[in-house]
Amino acid sequence: MEKTKKKSLFADLSLVAVAFVWGSGFVASKNALGSMSPIMLMAVRFTVAALLSGFIFRKNLRKISKETIKAGCMIGFFLFTAFAAQMIGLQYMLAGKQAFLTATNVIMVPFIYWAVKKQRPDYYNFVAAFTMLIGLALLTMDFSVGFSFNPGDVLTLLCAFLFACHIVVVGIYSKQHDPIALTVIQLCFAAVVSLGYVFISGEFTLDIPVPGLLNGLYLGIFCTFLAFLGQTVAQKYTNSTHAAIILSLEAVFGSILSIIILGDTFTLTMFLGCLVIFLGILTAETKWSFLKKLFLKTKPKNPEKLTEI
């Protein structure tokens, strides 16, 4: 029992660390974009992550099938397009704001899965989606000039949708193929496509300032390779709902760090939007089951005796 508690605590701390690192990724990306183009940054990030994962997990690639390669490339396609939309959109908006907009992907997943697998989302998912729309309105729209999205908002919502698609295809293919092999292939796919694009477009450069290169390496090593690995290991010792609650802190950490490090300024309306979106995420991911458990624990076991007294 004590060992189980220690493993559970380790898993929780690991997931908090992953959420923090992912949140810091928005700040690192914003800083790095001052030194290179969005796709060049992706090329650095995914090449570093692909080389590390390919070397460490090379044994998982020895007897790989064509079907696994195809599945990994499909997952890699959504990974690449999601990050491309995110990096380009980040040029037009606050890093903290983007952190919350990107996090809306967890609310989109059940509806995409509904379209693919014909499994209707439950009541909580619909409530979460409606809550998200209210939060998005507060966070993205400038009510003083009317209802309007800027290019960064549109691209980041596209990014959230593509990340939701990525989650769905990972959920489908990971049950049919080796998850580690799929991870390596998707990172390699994203790296190859990113490098191909920057070479063809003429954006490739080795003349990257040291701060930009360090941010790119941080994104590749910590935010991509180690974070995905940490999440996979930690979730062996905790349930998905519990993990989702902790990982949703990514948006909170991203916003706090963007304010501290980048000096982003949030209006009261934007803060309210972030709060509403976070409530929507909790509704979709947890269905408030932790409150139900807390209520059952605090509820008297023998209410009849209380009334007699």
Short mmCIF file of C-alpha atoms in Angstrom, two decimals:
data_model
loop_
_atom_site.label_atom_id
_atom_site.label_comp_id
_atom_site.label_asym_id
_atom_site.label_seq_id
_atom_site.Cartn_x
_atom_site.Cartn_y
_atom_site.Cartn_z
CA MET A 1 0.00 0.00 0.00
CA GLU A 2 2.81 2.41 0.91
CA LYS A 3 4.64 1.65 -2.34
CA THR A 4 1.45 2.32 -4.29
CA LYS A 5 1.02 5.69 -2.57
CA LYS A 6 4.63 6.61 -3.35
CA LYS A 7 4.17 5.67 -7.01
CA SER A 8 0.93 7.66 -7.14
CA LEU A 9 2.65 10.69 -5.59
CA PHE A 10 5.54 10.32 -8.03
CA ALA A 11 3.06 10.18 -10.92
CA ASP A 12 1.26 13.31 -9.72
CA LEU A 13 4.51 15.27 -9.32
CA SER A 14 5.68 14.06 -12.73
CA LEU A 15 2.44 15.21 -14.38
CA VAL A 16 2.69 18.61 -12.68
CA ALA A 17 6.23 18.88 -14.06
CA VAL A 18 4.98 17.93 -17.54
CA ALA A 19 2.19 20.53 -17.35
CA PHE A 20 4.72 23.15 -16.24
CA VAL A 21 7.15 22.29 -19.04
CA TRP A 22 4.39 22.35 -21.64
CA GLY A 23 3.20 25.70 -20.28
CA SER A 24 6.73 27.08 -20.48
CA GLY A 25 6.84 25.92 -24.10
CA PHE A 26 4.57 28.80 -25.12
CA VAL A 27 7.08 31.29 -23.66
CA ALA A 28 10.09 29.52 -25.20
CA SER A 29 8.34 29.44 -28.59
CA LYS A 30 7.50 33.14 -28.41
CA ASN A 31 11.13 33.98 -27.59
CA ALA A 32 12.51 31.70 -30.31
CA LEU A 33 10.26 33.19 -33.01
CA GLY A 34 12.30 36.37 -32.78
CA SER A 35 15.28 34.44 -34.16
CA MET A 36 13.79 32.16 -36.81
CA SER A 37 10.66 31.43 -38.81
CA PRO A 38 7.86 29.29 -37.29
CA ILE A 39 8.62 26.25 -39.47
CA MET A 40 12.38 26.56 -38.92
CA LEU A 41 11.68 26.48 -35.18
CA MET A 42 9.61 23.33 -35.70
CA ALA A 43 12.46 21.79 -37.73
CA VAL A 44 14.87 22.37 -34.83
CA ARG A 45 12.39 21.14 -32.23
CA PHE A 46 11.28 17.97 -33.97
CA THR A 47 14.72 17.04 -35.32
CA VAL A 48 16.15 17.12 -31.79
CA ALA A 49 13.20 15.12 -30.40
CA ALA A 50 13.26 12.61 -33.29
CA LEU A 51 17.00 11.95 -32.96
CA LEU A 52 16.75 11.44 -29.20
CA SER A 53 13.70 9.18 -29.35
CA GLY A 54 15.04 7.24 -32.34
CA PHE A 55 18.33 6.54 -30.59
CA ILE A 56 16.87 5.61 -27.20
CA PHE A 57 14.01 3.50 -28.56
CA ARG A 58 15.80 2.05 -31.60
CA LYS A 59 14.97 -1.50 -30.46
CA ASN A 60 11.27 -0.78 -30.95
CA LEU A 61 11.92 0.00 -34.63
CA ARG A 62 13.69 -3.25 -35.58
CA LYS A 63 10.61 -5.26 -36.57
CA ILE A 64 8.31 -2.44 -37.58
CA SER A 65 5.50 -3.12 -40.05
CA LYS A 66 4.27 -1.02 -42.97
CA GLU A 67 0.93 -0.59 -41.19
CA THR A 68 2.69 0.89 -38.14
CA ILE A 69 4.67 3.26 -40.37
CA LYS A 70 1.46 4.39 -42.10
CA ALA A 71 -0.27 4.91 -38.76
CA GLY A 72 2.70 6.86 -37.39
CA CYS A 73 2.78 9.07 -40.47
CA MET A 74 -0.95 9.80 -40.13
CA ILE A 75 -0.42 10.81 -36.51
CA GLY A 76 2.66 12.82 -37.55
CA PHE A 77 0.60 14.70 -40.14
CA PHE A 78 -1.79 16.02 -37.50
CA LEU A 79 1.12 16.75 -35.15
CA PHE A 80 2.93 18.79 -37.83
CA THR A 81 -0.12 20.75 -39.01
CA ALA A 82 -1.23 21.48 -35.42
CA PHE A 83 2.17 22.86 -34.45
CA ALA A 84 2.44 24.81 -37.72
CA ALA A 85 -0.87 26.57 -37.02
CA GLN A 86 0.22 27.17 -33.42
CA MET A 87 3.65 28.62 -34.26
CA ILE A 88 2.35 30.88 -37.03
CA GLY A 89 -0.57 32.03 -34.87
CA LEU A 90 1.75 32.79 -31.94
CA GLN A 91 3.29 35.62 -33.97
CA TYR A 92 0.01 37.55 -33.70
CA MET A 93 -1.01 37.02 -30.07
CA LEU A 94 -0.02 36.74 -26.41
CA ALA A 95 1.59 33.44 -25.38
CA GLY A 96 -0.65 33.12 -22.32
CA LYS A 97 -3.77 33.70 -24.36
CA GLN A 98 -2.71 31.03 -26.83
CA ALA A 99 -2.10 28.57 -24.00
CA PHE A 100 -5.79 28.68 -23.04
CA LEU A 101 -7.06 28.63 -26.63
CA THR A 102 -4.92 25.57 -27.41
CA ALA A 103 -6.25 23.81 -24.29
CA THR A 104 -9.78 23.85 -25.76
CA ASN A 105 -8.77 20.80 -27.83
CA VAL A 106 -9.78 18.52 -24.93
CA ILE A 107 -13.37 19.72 -25.30
CA MET A 108 -13.35 19.11 -29.06
CA VAL A 109 -12.12 15.50 -28.82
CA PRO A 110 -15.46 13.83 -27.87
CA PHE A 111 -17.25 15.50 -30.80
CA ILE A 112 -14.57 14.49 -33.33
CA TYR A 113 -14.67 10.96 -31.91
CA TRP A 114 -18.47 11.09 -32.34
CA ALA A 115 -18.01 11.89 -36.03
CA VAL A 116 -15.45 9.09 -36.50
CA LYS A 117 -16.77 6.32 -34.25
CA LYS A 118 -20.47 7.32 -34.00
CA GLN A 119 -20.32 7.45 -30.19
CA ARG A 120 -22.40 10.36 -28.95
CA PRO A 121 -20.78 12.61 -26.29
CA ASP A 122 -22.46 12.71 -22.89
CA TYR A 123 -24.25 15.60 -21.20
CA TYR A 124 -21.05 16.91 -19.61
CA ASN A 125 -19.36 17.26 -22.99
CA PHE A 126 -22.19 19.41 -24.33
CA VAL A 127 -22.10 21.59 -21.20
CA ALA A 128 -18.32 21.89 -21.55
CA ALA A 129 -18.61 22.90 -25.20
CA PHE A 130 -21.14 25.64 -24.37
CA THR A 131 -18.94 26.82 -21.48
CA MET A 132 -15.95 26.90 -23.82
CA LEU A 133 -17.79 29.11 -26.32
CA ILE A 134 -18.53 31.65 -23.58
CA GLY A 135 -14.89 31.57 -22.46
CA LEU A 136 -13.65 31.97 -26.03
CA ALA A 137 -15.88 35.01 -26.52
CA LEU A 138 -14.49 36.65 -23.37
CA LEU A 139 -10.88 35.76 -24.17
CA THR A 140 -10.64 36.53 -27.88
CA MET A 141 -13.15 39.21 -28.78
CA ASP A 142 -12.70 42.94 -28.39
CA PHE A 143 -16.21 44.03 -27.45
CA SER A 144 -15.29 47.72 -27.84
CA VAL A 145 -14.97 47.30 -31.62
CA GLY A 146 -17.50 44.52 -32.11
CA PHE A 147 -17.15 40.78 -32.56
CA SER A 148 -13.94 40.03 -34.44
CA PHE A 149 -11.15 37.46 -34.35
CA ASN A 150 -7.55 38.34 -35.18
CA PRO A 151 -5.46 35.96 -37.36
CA GLY A 152 -3.75 34.51 -34.28
CA ASP A 153 -7.09 33.54 -32.72
CA VAL A 154 -8.26 31.79 -35.88
CA LEU A 155 -4.97 29.91 -36.36
CA THR A 156 -4.84 28.84 -32.71
CA LEU A 157 -8.41 27.52 -32.80
CA LEU A 158 -7.42 25.61 -35.95
CA CYS A 159 -4.41 24.36 -33.98
CA ALA A 160 -6.69 23.20 -31.14
CA PHE A 161 -8.90 21.34 -33.64
CA LEU A 162 -5.88 19.64 -35.23
CA PHE A 163 -4.51 18.66 -31.80
CA ALA A 164 -7.94 17.18 -31.02
CA CYS A 165 -7.72 15.16 -34.25
CA HIS A 166 -4.23 14.10 -33.21
CA ILE A 167 -5.54 12.84 -29.87
CA VAL A 168 -8.31 10.86 -31.59
CA VAL A 169 -6.01 9.13 -34.10
CA VAL A 170 -3.48 8.36 -31.36
CA GLY A 171 -6.28 6.78 -29.31
CA ILE A 172 -7.32 4.65 -32.28
CA TYR A 173 -3.90 3.55 -33.57
CA SER A 174 -2.20 3.08 -30.18
CA LYS A 175 -4.52 0.12 -29.54
CA GLN A 176 -3.37 -1.51 -32.79
CA HIS A 177 0.37 -0.71 -32.82
CA ASP A 178 3.35 -0.23 -30.49
CA PRO A 179 2.86 3.22 -28.86
CA ILE A 180 6.61 3.90 -28.61
CA ALA A 181 7.14 3.08 -32.28
CA LEU A 182 4.24 5.38 -33.19
CA THR A 183 5.78 8.17 -31.09
CA VAL A 184 9.16 7.87 -32.82
CA ILE A 185 7.59 7.74 -36.30
CA GLN A 186 5.34 10.76 -35.74
CA LEU A 187 8.30 12.83 -34.46
CA CYS A 188 10.41 11.74 -37.43
CA PHE A 189 7.57 12.57 -39.84
CA ALA A 190 7.17 16.07 -38.35
CA ALA A 191 10.96 16.59 -38.47
CA VAL A 192 11.29 15.49 -42.12
CA VAL A 193 8.33 17.58 -43.32
CA SER A 194 9.57 20.63 -41.39
CA LEU A 195 13.08 20.29 -42.80
CA GLY A 196 11.73 19.71 -46.30
CA TYR A 197 9.61 22.84 -46.12
CA VAL A 198 12.39 25.14 -44.87
CA PHE A 199 14.79 23.85 -47.55
CA ILE A 200 12.26 24.33 -50.37
CA SER A 201 11.05 27.73 -49.13
CA GLY A 202 14.56 29.01 -48.50
CA GLU A 203 13.89 29.53 -44.78
CA PHE A 204 16.60 27.08 -43.71
CA THR A 205 19.46 28.75 -41.87
CA LEU A 206 22.27 27.83 -39.52
CA ASP A 207 22.74 31.47 -38.59
CA ILE A 208 20.57 31.26 -35.49
CA PRO A 209 21.39 33.48 -32.49
CA VAL A 210 22.37 31.56 -29.35
CA PRO A 211 19.20 32.55 -27.39
CA GLY A 212 16.98 31.32 -30.23
CA LEU A 213 18.95 28.08 -30.57
CA LEU A 214 18.76 27.45 -26.81
CA ASN A 215 14.99 27.97 -26.85
CA GLY A 216 14.70 25.56 -29.78
CA LEU A 217 16.78 22.92 -27.98
CA TYR A 218 14.69 23.40 -24.83
CA LEU A 219 11.52 22.82 -26.84
CA GLY A 220 12.95 19.71 -28.50
CA ILE A 221 14.49 18.09 -25.41
CA PHE A 222 12.14 19.10 -22.61
CA CYS A 223 8.79 20.12 -24.13
CA THR A 224 8.69 17.38 -26.76
CA PHE A 225 10.87 14.35 -25.96
CA LEU A 226 11.00 14.33 -22.13
CA ALA A 227 7.47 15.68 -21.63
CA PHE A 228 5.83 13.02 -23.81
CA LEU A 229 7.98 10.33 -22.19
CA GLY A 230 7.17 11.62 -18.68
CA GLN A 231 3.46 11.65 -19.43
CA THR A 232 3.54 8.07 -20.74
CA VAL A 233 5.42 6.73 -17.70
CA ALA A 234 3.38 8.70 -15.14
CA GLN A 235 0.05 7.53 -16.53
CA LYS A 236 0.96 3.94 -15.70
CA TYR A 237 0.39 4.80 -12.04
CA THR A 238 -2.72 6.97 -12.21
CA ASN A 239 -6.05 7.05 -14.01
CA SER A 240 -6.71 9.15 -17.11
CA THR A 241 -9.20 11.49 -15.42
CA HIS A 242 -6.80 12.32 -12.61
CA ALA A 243 -4.01 12.88 -15.13
CA ALA A 244 -6.22 15.13 -17.26
CA ILE A 245 -6.96 17.41 -14.29
CA ILE A 246 -3.25 17.90 -13.62
CA LEU A 247 -2.23 18.26 -17.29
CA SER A 248 -4.91 20.92 -17.84
CA LEU A 249 -2.73 23.13 -15.62
CA GLU A 250 -0.59 23.60 -18.76
CA ALA A 251 -2.79 26.54 -19.73
CA VAL A 252 -2.51 28.08 -16.26
CA PHE A 253 1.29 27.75 -16.16
CA GLY A 254 1.55 29.10 -19.72
CA SER A 255 -0.42 32.22 -18.83
CA ILE A 256 1.42 32.86 -15.54
CA LEU A 257 4.86 32.44 -17.13
CA SER A 258 3.94 34.67 -20.08
CA ILE A 259 2.99 37.43 -17.64
CA ILE A 260 6.15 36.99 -15.52
CA ILE A 261 8.72 36.43 -18.28
CA LEU A 262 7.25 38.13 -21.36
CA GLY A 263 5.36 40.89 -19.56
CA ASP A 264 2.03 39.99 -21.20
CA THR A 265 -0.89 42.06 -19.94
CA PHE A 266 -4.31 40.51 -19.43
CA THR A 267 -7.51 42.48 -19.08
CA LEU A 268 -10.12 41.48 -16.50
CA THR A 269 -12.33 40.17 -19.33
CA MET A 270 -9.49 37.99 -20.63
CA PHE A 271 -8.87 36.58 -17.14
CA LEU A 272 -12.58 35.74 -16.88
CA GLY A 273 -12.39 34.05 -20.27
CA CYS A 274 -9.43 31.94 -19.10
CA LEU A 275 -11.31 30.95 -15.96
CA VAL A 276 -14.45 29.98 -17.88
CA ILE A 277 -12.43 27.90 -20.38
CA PHE A 278 -10.65 26.16 -17.51
CA LEU A 279 -14.02 25.29 -15.96
CA GLY A 280 -15.09 23.89 -19.33
CA ILE A 281 -11.95 21.74 -19.49
CA LEU A 282 -12.57 20.39 -15.99
CA THR A 283 -16.18 19.63 -16.90
CA ALA A 284 -15.20 17.70 -20.02
CA GLU A 285 -12.29 15.81 -18.52
CA THR A 286 -13.48 15.05 -14.98
CA LYS A 287 -17.30 15.33 -15.12
CA TRP A 288 -16.78 16.70 -11.60
CA SER A 289 -16.37 13.14 -10.30
CA PHE A 290 -13.94 14.32 -7.62
CA LEU A 291 -16.67 16.50 -6.10
CA LYS A 292 -19.05 13.54 -6.05
CA LYS A 293 -16.45 11.43 -4.23
CA LEU A 294 -15.84 14.27 -1.76
CA PHE A 295 -19.58 14.56 -1.09
CA LEU A 296 -19.91 10.83 -0.49
CA LYS A 297 -17.00 10.91 1.95
CA THR A 298 -18.48 13.78 3.96
CA LYS A 299 -22.04 12.44 3.88
CA PRO A 300 -23.10 10.82 7.20
CA LYS A 301 -23.16 7.02 7.00
CA ASN A 302 -26.26 6.69 9.23
CA PRO A 303 -28.49 9.75 8.71
CA GLU A 304 -31.29 8.01 10.65
CA LYS A 305 -29.33 8.16 13.88
CA LEU A 306 -28.73 11.88 13.43
CA THR A 307 -32.44 12.56 13.11
CA GLU A 308 -33.16 10.50 16.23
CA ILE A 309 -30.71 12.59 18.24
#
